[in-house]
PDB file of C-alpha atoms in Angstrom:
ATOM      1  CA  MET A   1      17.674  -5.250   8.344  1.00 64.00           C
ATOM      2  CA  ARG A   2      18.265  -6.025   4.810  1.00 73.00           C
ATOM      3  CA  LYS A   3      20.094  -3.201   3.107  1.00 78.00           C
ATOM      4  CA  ALA A   4      17.164  -3.277   0.131  1.00 79.00           C
ATOM      5  CA  PHE A   5      14.883  -1.946   3.213  1.00 77.00           C
ATOM      6  CA  LYS A   6      16.981   0.451   4.989  1.00 83.00           C
ATOM      7  CA  GLN A   7      14.792   3.372   3.297  1.00 87.00           C
ATOM      8  CA  TYR A   8      11.554   1.785   4.707  1.00 89.00           C
ATOM      9  CA  VAL A   9      12.598   1.440   8.090  1.00 87.00           C
ATOM     10  CA  ARG A  10      11.268   4.781   9.074  1.00 90.00           C
ATOM     11  CA  TRP A  11       7.927   3.635   7.890  1.00 94.00           C
ATOM     12  CA  ILE A  12       7.337   0.794  10.523  1.00 95.00           C
ATOM     13  CA  GLY A  13       4.485   1.895  12.575  1.00 95.00           C
ATOM     14  CA  ILE A  14       0.817   2.777  12.026  1.00 97.00           C
ATOM     15  CA  TRP A  15      -0.261   5.139   9.775  1.00 97.00           C
ATOM     16  CA  ILE A  16      -3.979   6.656   9.444  1.00 98.00           C
ATOM     17  CA  GLY A  17      -5.667   8.875   6.978  1.00 97.00           C
ATOM     18  CA  SER A  18      -9.105   9.671   5.446  1.00 94.00           C
ATOM     19  CA  GLY A  19     -10.073  10.586   2.049  1.00 89.00           C
ATOM     20  CA  GLU A  20     -12.553   9.679  -0.929  1.00 86.00           C
ATOM     21  CA  THR A  21     -12.338   6.768  -3.433  1.00 83.00           C
ATOM     22  CA  GLN A  22     -12.641   7.579  -7.121  1.00 79.00           C
ATOM     23  CA  LEU A  23     -16.217   6.302  -6.685  1.00 81.00           C
ATOM     24  CA  GLY A  24     -16.973   9.007  -4.173  1.00 84.00           C
ATOM     25  CA  ASN A  25     -16.928   6.520  -1.147  1.00 85.00           C
ATOM     26  CA  PRO A  26     -15.626   8.453   1.817  1.00 92.00           C
ATOM     27  CA  THR A  27     -12.827   6.439   3.420  1.00 94.00           C
ATOM     28  CA  ARG A  28     -10.458   5.842   6.460  1.00 96.00           C
ATOM     29  CA  VAL A  29      -7.266   4.113   5.871  1.00 97.00           C
ATOM     30  CA  ARG A  30      -5.130   2.389   7.945  1.00 98.00           C
ATOM     31  CA  LEU A  31      -1.596   1.148   6.858  1.00 97.00           C
ATOM     32  CA  GLU A  32       0.544  -0.773   8.926  1.00 97.00           C
ATOM     33  CA  VAL A  33       4.387  -1.894   8.385  1.00 96.00           C
ATOM     34  CA  LYS A  34       5.976  -4.270  10.479  1.00 96.00           C
ATOM     35  CA  GLU A  35       9.435  -5.680  10.288  1.00 94.00           C
ATOM     36  CA  ARG A  36       9.381  -9.693  10.157  1.00 95.00           C
ATOM     37  CA  LEU A  37      11.862 -12.644  10.000  1.00 93.00           C
ATOM     38  CA  ASN A  38      14.407 -10.622  11.827  1.00 91.00           C
ATOM     39  CA  GLY A  39      14.646  -8.193   9.047  1.00 89.00           C
ATOM     40  CA  GLU A  40      14.208 -10.367   6.067  1.00 91.00           C
ATOM     41  CA  ALA A  41      11.002  -9.010   5.046  1.00 94.00           C
ATOM     42  CA  LEU A  42       8.522  -6.162   5.922  1.00 96.00           C
ATOM     43  CA  GLU A  43       4.960  -7.148   6.706  1.00 97.00           C
ATOM     44  CA  VAL A  44       2.789  -4.455   5.001  1.00 97.00           C
ATOM     45  CA  SER A  45      -1.322  -4.344   5.676  1.00 98.00           C
ATOM     46  CA  VAL A  46      -3.775  -1.857   4.611  1.00 97.00           C
ATOM     47  CA  GLU A  47      -7.251  -1.586   5.168  1.00 97.00           C
ATOM     48  CA  TYR A  48      -9.668   0.930   3.519  1.00 95.00           C
ATOM     49  CA  CYS A  49     -12.858   1.151   5.425  1.00 95.00           C
ATOM     50  CA  HIS A  50     -15.963   3.179   4.543  1.00 95.00           C
ATOM     51  CA  SER A  51     -16.290   6.353   6.879  1.00 94.00           C
ATOM     52  CA  GLU A  52     -19.733   6.038   7.670  1.00 94.00           C
ATOM     53  CA  THR A  53     -20.653   2.300   7.778  1.00 95.00           C
ATOM     54  CA  ASN A  54     -17.323   0.997   8.511  1.00 95.00           C
ATOM     55  CA  ASP A  55     -17.569  -1.318   5.740  1.00 95.00           C
ATOM     56  CA  LEU A  56     -14.232  -2.693   4.500  1.00 95.00           C
ATOM     57  CA  LEU A  57     -13.791  -1.664   1.252  1.00 92.00           C
ATOM     58  CA  HIS A  58     -10.695  -3.178   0.367  1.00 93.00           C
ATOM     59  CA  GLY A  59      -7.808  -5.124   2.723  1.00 96.00           C
ATOM     60  CA  VAL A  60      -4.728  -6.142   1.962  1.00 97.00           C
ATOM     61  CA  VAL A  61      -1.793  -8.286   3.816  1.00 98.00           C
ATOM     62  CA  GLY A  62       1.182  -9.345   2.598  1.00 98.00           C
ATOM     63  CA  LEU A  63       5.242  -9.489   2.953  1.00 97.00           C
ATOM     64  CA  LEU A  64       7.605  -7.318   1.065  1.00 96.00           C
ATOM     65  CA  GLY A  65      10.873  -9.364   0.398  1.00 94.00           C
ATOM     66  CA  LEU A  66      14.162  -9.326  -1.681  1.00 93.00           C
ATOM     67  CA  SER A  67      13.496 -12.534  -3.917  1.00 92.00           C
ATOM     68  CA  ALA A  68      16.706 -14.626  -5.016  1.00 92.00           C
ATOM     69  CA  ASP A  69      16.819 -12.688  -8.224  1.00 93.00           C
ATOM     70  CA  GLY A  70      17.447  -9.382  -6.373  1.00 91.00           C
ATOM     71  CA  ILE A  71      14.262  -7.940  -7.054  1.00 92.00           C
ATOM     72  CA  ILE A  72      12.064  -6.532  -4.225  1.00 94.00           C
ATOM     73  CA  ARG A  73       8.448  -7.928  -4.271  1.00 96.00           C
ATOM     74  CA  TYR A  74       5.170  -7.893  -2.546  1.00 97.00           C
ATOM     75  CA  SER A  75       3.344 -11.238  -1.860  1.00 97.00           C
ATOM     76  CA  ALA A  76      -0.209 -10.525  -1.075  1.00 97.00           C
ATOM     77  CA  TYR A  77      -3.770 -11.264  -0.360  1.00 98.00           C
ATOM     78  CA  SER A  78      -6.220  -8.773  -1.013  1.00 96.00           C
ATOM     79  CA  ASN A  79      -9.930  -9.339  -0.835  1.00 95.00           C
ATOM     80  CA  LEU A  80     -10.498  -7.530  -4.202  1.00 92.00           C
ATOM     81  CA  HIS A  81      -7.536  -9.198  -6.266  1.00 94.00           C
ATOM     82  CA  GLY A  82      -7.108 -12.363  -4.375  1.00 95.00           C
ATOM     83  CA  ASN A  83      -3.437 -13.481  -4.159  1.00 96.00           C
ATOM     84  CA  ILE A  84      -1.119 -11.119  -6.034  1.00 97.00           C
ATOM     85  CA  LEU A  85       2.387 -10.489  -6.168  1.00 97.00           C
ATOM     86  CA  LEU A  86       3.740  -6.837  -7.168  1.00 97.00           C
ATOM     87  CA  GLU A  87       7.049  -6.087  -8.144  1.00 96.00           C
ATOM     88  CA  ALA A  88       8.925  -2.871  -6.943  1.00 94.00           C
ATOM     89  CA  THR A  89      10.199  -0.748  -9.952  1.00 91.00           C
ATOM     90  CA  PRO A  90      13.425   1.380  -9.341  1.00 80.00           C
ATOM     91  CA  ASP A  91      12.396   5.114  -8.178  1.00 75.00           C
ATOM     92  CA  ASP A  92      13.547   8.042  -6.147  1.00 81.00           C
ATOM     93  CA  PRO A  93      14.679   7.527  -2.188  1.00 81.00           C
ATOM     94  CA  GLY A  94      11.496   7.518   0.077  1.00 86.00           C
ATOM     95  CA  VAL A  95       9.389   5.798  -2.870  1.00 93.00           C
ATOM     96  CA  LEU A  96       8.132   2.383  -2.961  1.00 95.00           C
ATOM     97  CA  ALA A  97       6.360   1.878  -6.163  1.00 96.00           C
ATOM     98  CA  LEU A  98       4.736  -1.792  -6.706  1.00 97.00           C
ATOM     99  CA  SER A  99       2.943  -2.991  -9.846  1.00 96.00           C
ATOM    100  CA  GLY A 100       1.657  -6.385 -11.305  1.00 96.00           C
ATOM    101  CA  ASN A 101      -1.080  -7.861 -12.502  1.00 95.00           C
ATOM    102  CA  SER A 102      -3.697 -10.042 -10.530  1.00 94.00           C
ATOM    103  CA  PRO A 103      -4.993 -13.644 -11.363  1.00 93.00           C
ATOM    104  CA  ASN A 104      -8.341 -11.562 -12.253  1.00 92.00           C
ATOM    105  CA  LYS A 105      -6.974  -9.835 -14.888  1.00 93.00           C
ATOM    106  CA  ARG A 106      -6.256  -6.571 -13.540  1.00 92.00           C
ATOM    107  CA  PHE A 107      -3.356  -4.404 -13.490  1.00 93.00           C
ATOM    108  CA  VAL A 108      -2.564  -3.323  -9.731  1.00 94.00           C
ATOM    109  CA  SER A 109      -0.213  -0.353  -8.765  1.00 94.00           C
ATOM    110  CA  VAL A 110       0.425   0.795  -5.334  1.00 95.00           C
ATOM    111  CA  THR A 111       3.003   3.692  -4.458  1.00 96.00           C
ATOM    112  CA  ILE A 112       4.081   4.931  -1.081  1.00 96.00           C
ATOM    113  CA  VAL A 113       5.895   8.285  -0.717  1.00 95.00           C
ATOM    114  CA  GLN A 114       7.256   9.940   2.267  1.00 92.00           C
ATOM    115  CA  ASP A 115       5.758  13.312   2.393  1.00 87.00           C
ATOM    116  CA  LYS A 116       7.162  14.687   5.365  1.00 82.00           C
ATOM    117  CA  ASP A 117       8.822  12.739   8.685  1.00 81.00           C
ATOM    118  CA  ASP A 118       5.322  12.058   9.933  1.00 89.00           C
ATOM    119  CA  HIS A 119       3.490  11.797   6.793  1.00 96.00           C
ATOM    120  CA  LEU A 120       2.698   9.379   4.040  1.00 96.00           C
ATOM    121  CA  MET A 121       0.984   9.618   0.411  1.00 95.00           C
ATOM    122  CA  LEU A 122      -0.548   6.295  -0.370  1.00 95.00           C
ATOM    123  CA  THR A 123      -1.651   5.972  -3.738  1.00 93.00           C
ATOM    124  CA  SER A 124      -3.400   2.496  -5.112  1.00 92.00           C
ATOM    125  CA  HIS A 125      -4.871   2.418  -8.562  1.00 89.00           C
ATOM    126  CA  TYR A 126      -6.156  -0.868 -10.807  1.00 89.00           C
ATOM    127  CA  HIS A 127      -7.894  -1.451 -14.045  1.00 87.00           C
ATOM    128  CA  PRO A 128      -8.858  -4.194 -16.114  1.00 85.00           C
ATOM    129  CA  LEU A 129      -6.008  -5.485 -18.260  1.00 87.00           C
ATOM    130  CA  GLY A 130      -6.066  -3.614 -21.496  1.00 83.00           C
ATOM    131  CA  ALA A 131      -7.904  -0.709 -20.097  1.00 76.00           C
ATOM    132  CA  ALA A 132      -5.177   1.479 -19.237  1.00 69.00           C
ATOM    133  CA  ASP A 133      -6.733   4.337 -21.372  1.00 69.00           C
ATOM    134  CA  ASP A 134     -10.453   4.184 -20.256  1.00 69.00           C
ATOM    135  CA  GLU A 135     -10.934   6.322 -17.288  1.00 68.00           C
ATOM    136  CA  SER A 136     -14.176   4.983 -16.694  1.00 67.00           C
ATOM    137  CA  LYS A 137     -12.677   1.525 -15.963  1.00 67.00           C
ATOM    138  CA  GLN A 138      -9.859   3.009 -13.556  1.00 72.00           C
ATOM    139  CA  ARG A 139     -10.212   2.946  -9.799  1.00 82.00           C
ATOM    140  CA  ARG A 140      -7.966   5.108  -7.717  1.00 83.00           C
ATOM    141  CA  THR A 141      -7.579   6.288  -4.456  1.00 88.00           C
ATOM    142  CA  VAL A 142      -4.860   8.713  -2.906  1.00 90.00           C
ATOM    143  CA  VAL A 143      -4.630   9.401   0.579  1.00 94.00           C
ATOM    144  CA  ARG A 144      -2.210  11.220   2.666  1.00 94.00           C
ATOM    145  CA  LEU A 145      -1.556   9.254   6.078  1.00 96.00           C
ATOM    146  CA  GLY A 146      -0.147  10.641   9.069  1.00 96.00           C
ATOM    147  CA  ARG A 147       1.646   8.166  11.670  1.00 94.00           C
ATOM    148  CA  MET A 148      -0.302   7.506  14.488  1.00 90.00           C
ATOM    149  CA  LYS A 149       1.014   8.575  18.003  1.00 82.00           C
ATOM    150  CA  LEU A 150       0.178   8.181  21.546  1.00 76.00           C
ATOM    151  CA  ALA A 151      -2.234  10.612  23.023  1.00 75.00           C
ATOM    152  CA  SER A 152      -1.057  12.839  25.759  1.00 73.00           C
ATOM    153  CA  ARG A 153      -2.158  11.887  29.196  1.00 73.00           C
ATOM    154  CA  GLY A 154      -2.040  15.513  30.611  1.00 67.00           C
TER     155      GLY A 154
END
């Protein structure tokens, strides 16, 4: 495993939570982190589904890797934003903060924070470029995720 990813190894697995989007949609979230390419990258995928209709509200799948210039980047496909490239910004241990601009002229930000051993906080946010101060154009979701575990068989 690359040294740049050591702090995220404990996130490998499936994480599930529920909450509500800023638009008021009840949401179930599934985040999955997998080691890929013999530790050279981490696959990170997330699906936000409407809790009542099971409609996919937002889905993203991509790879987190260390680029040749030493910066951690997330190259992904999103059904809302298309292909995106987000760059990690230095942060505290246990935090992965990614941000960048999408081809459809949106600023996209995703933050994953280690909450407790078996919990993560996932914050996703986007807005049209140039509308950072316009709350009516902000789209944000904050969800606390728990690690999926095997049910007891007893």
